[in-house]
């Protein structure tokens, strides 16, 4: 993987997405774990202020959301529009992830 070749773990692509954002969006839990182990910023914000947890919430990527929460992701991080991951999950009918966020103290 490029990480072992010295690639920037928190490099931002289009719209400020980091590799961890992409892993969360795709529910790639093992990739997310690897990125976190290598020092990925768990609460990195993209150009709209969304964190990887927001992306996991939108995609109902419950396994990755749980990993992020267990590793210390901010459950109530707010986007530039004031949206929390729970708000995003509810808006996108991501029921399983919304329930998980509630258990971790998420608020809308």
Tab-separated table of C-alpha atoms in Angstrom:
chain	number	residue	atom	x	y	z
A	1	UNK	CA	0.000	0.000	0.000
A	2	UNK	CA	1.112	3.565	-0.573
A	3	UNK	CA	1.249	4.182	3.170
A	4	UNK	CA	4.401	2.093	3.455
A	5	UNK	CA	5.929	4.176	0.657
A	6	UNK	CA	5.480	7.379	2.645
A	7	UNK	CA	2.196	8.669	1.218
A	8	UNK	CA	0.525	11.391	3.289
A	9	UNK	CA	-2.069	9.599	5.427
A	10	UNK	CA	-4.254	12.711	5.733
A	11	UNK	CA	-3.875	13.948	2.141
A	12	UNK	CA	-7.038	15.637	0.946
A	13	UNK	CA	-8.609	14.942	-2.440
A	14	UNK	CA	-11.581	16.593	-4.104
A	15	UNK	CA	-13.824	18.399	-1.644
A	16	UNK	CA	-11.293	17.828	1.145
A	17	UNK	CA	-11.936	14.108	1.525
A	18	UNK	CA	-9.163	12.140	3.246
A	19	UNK	CA	-8.510	8.420	2.746
A	20	UNK	CA	-10.394	7.826	6.016
A	21	UNK	CA	-13.444	9.654	4.619
A	22	UNK	CA	-13.357	7.341	1.603
A	23	UNK	CA	-13.013	4.233	3.779
A	24	UNK	CA	-15.985	5.338	5.894
A	25	UNK	CA	-18.084	6.088	2.804
A	26	UNK	CA	-17.406	2.571	1.482
A	27	UNK	CA	-17.796	0.840	4.866
A	28	UNK	CA	-14.243	-0.455	4.419
A	29	UNK	CA	-13.697	-1.196	8.099
A	30	UNK	CA	-10.355	-2.987	7.706
A	31	UNK	CA	-8.985	-0.139	5.606
A	32	UNK	CA	-10.231	2.385	8.154
A	33	UNK	CA	-8.502	0.432	10.931
A	34	UNK	CA	-5.241	0.395	8.968
A	35	UNK	CA	-5.469	4.125	8.313
A	36	UNK	CA	-6.126	4.844	11.991
A	37	UNK	CA	-3.213	2.629	13.018
A	38	UNK	CA	-0.996	4.664	10.704
A	39	UNK	CA	-2.103	7.972	12.229
A	40	UNK	CA	-5.101	9.099	10.187
A	41	UNK	CA	-6.914	12.055	11.741
A	42	UNK	CA	-10.149	10.536	13.029
A	43	UNK	CA	-12.041	13.846	13.122
A	44	UNK	CA	-10.651	15.311	9.886
A	45	UNK	CA	-13.149	17.642	8.239
A	46	UNK	CA	-13.742	17.982	4.525
A	47	UNK	CA	-14.614	21.234	2.759
A	48	UNK	CA	-18.161	21.081	4.183
A	49	UNK	CA	-17.013	20.308	7.715
A	50	UNK	CA	-18.046	16.651	7.507
A	51	UNK	CA	-15.976	14.034	9.341
A	52	UNK	CA	-15.497	10.368	8.426
A	53	UNK	CA	-18.217	9.573	10.987
A	54	UNK	CA	-20.656	11.792	9.061
A	55	UNK	CA	-19.831	9.794	5.911
A	56	UNK	CA	-20.308	6.461	7.675
A	57	UNK	CA	-23.635	7.722	9.022
A	58	UNK	CA	-24.846	8.765	5.590
A	59	UNK	CA	-24.020	5.381	4.060
A	60	UNK	CA	-25.360	3.359	7.034
A	61	UNK	CA	-21.845	1.950	7.373
A	62	UNK	CA	-22.469	0.727	10.898
A	63	UNK	CA	-19.341	-1.411	11.286
A	64	UNK	CA	-17.066	1.444	10.290
A	65	UNK	CA	-19.033	3.943	12.384
A	66	UNK	CA	-18.617	1.700	15.416
A	67	UNK	CA	-14.876	1.413	14.792
A	68	UNK	CA	-14.589	5.190	14.538
A	69	UNK	CA	-16.562	5.695	17.742
A	70	UNK	CA	-14.506	3.112	19.643
A	71	UNK	CA	-11.342	4.866	18.458
A	72	UNK	CA	-12.547	8.239	19.755
A	73	UNK	CA	-14.438	9.918	16.915
A	74	UNK	CA	-16.483	12.882	18.089
A	75	UNK	CA	-20.070	11.583	18.101
A	76	UNK	CA	-21.534	15.095	17.997
A	77	UNK	CA	-19.118	16.743	15.570
A	78	UNK	CA	-20.943	19.457	13.645
A	79	UNK	CA	-20.578	20.182	9.953
A	80	UNK	CA	-20.391	23.733	8.643
A	81	UNK	CA	-24.201	23.619	8.497
A	82	UNK	CA	-24.464	22.421	12.110
A	83	UNK	CA	-25.331	18.823	11.193
A	84	UNK	CA	-24.232	15.993	13.477
A	85	UNK	CA	-23.666	12.393	12.347
A	86	UNK	CA	-26.998	11.416	13.945
A	87	UNK	CA	-28.791	14.094	11.949
A	88	UNK	CA	-27.185	12.776	8.742
A	89	UNK	CA	-28.079	9.164	9.601
A	90	UNK	CA	-31.691	10.113	10.301
A	91	UNK	CA	-31.934	12.195	7.126
A	92	UNK	CA	-30.718	9.230	5.033
A	93	UNK	CA	-32.793	6.557	6.817
A	94	UNK	CA	-29.644	4.878	8.118
A	95	UNK	CA	-31.543	3.259	10.965
A	96	UNK	CA	-28.884	0.853	12.241
A	97	UNK	CA	-26.220	3.543	12.350
A	98	UNK	CA	-28.638	6.025	13.949
A	99	UNK	CA	-29.296	3.522	16.733
A	100	UNK	CA	-25.540	3.072	17.212
A	101	UNK	CA	-25.002	6.835	17.390
A	102	UNK	CA	-27.805	7.117	19.958
A	103	UNK	CA	-26.073	4.509	22.135
A	104	UNK	CA	-22.901	6.623	22.033
A	105	UNK	CA	-24.751	9.786	23.078
A	106	UNK	CA	-25.375	11.224	19.632
A	107	UNK	CA	-27.728	14.161	19.305
A	108	UNK	CA	-29.420	15.889	16.414
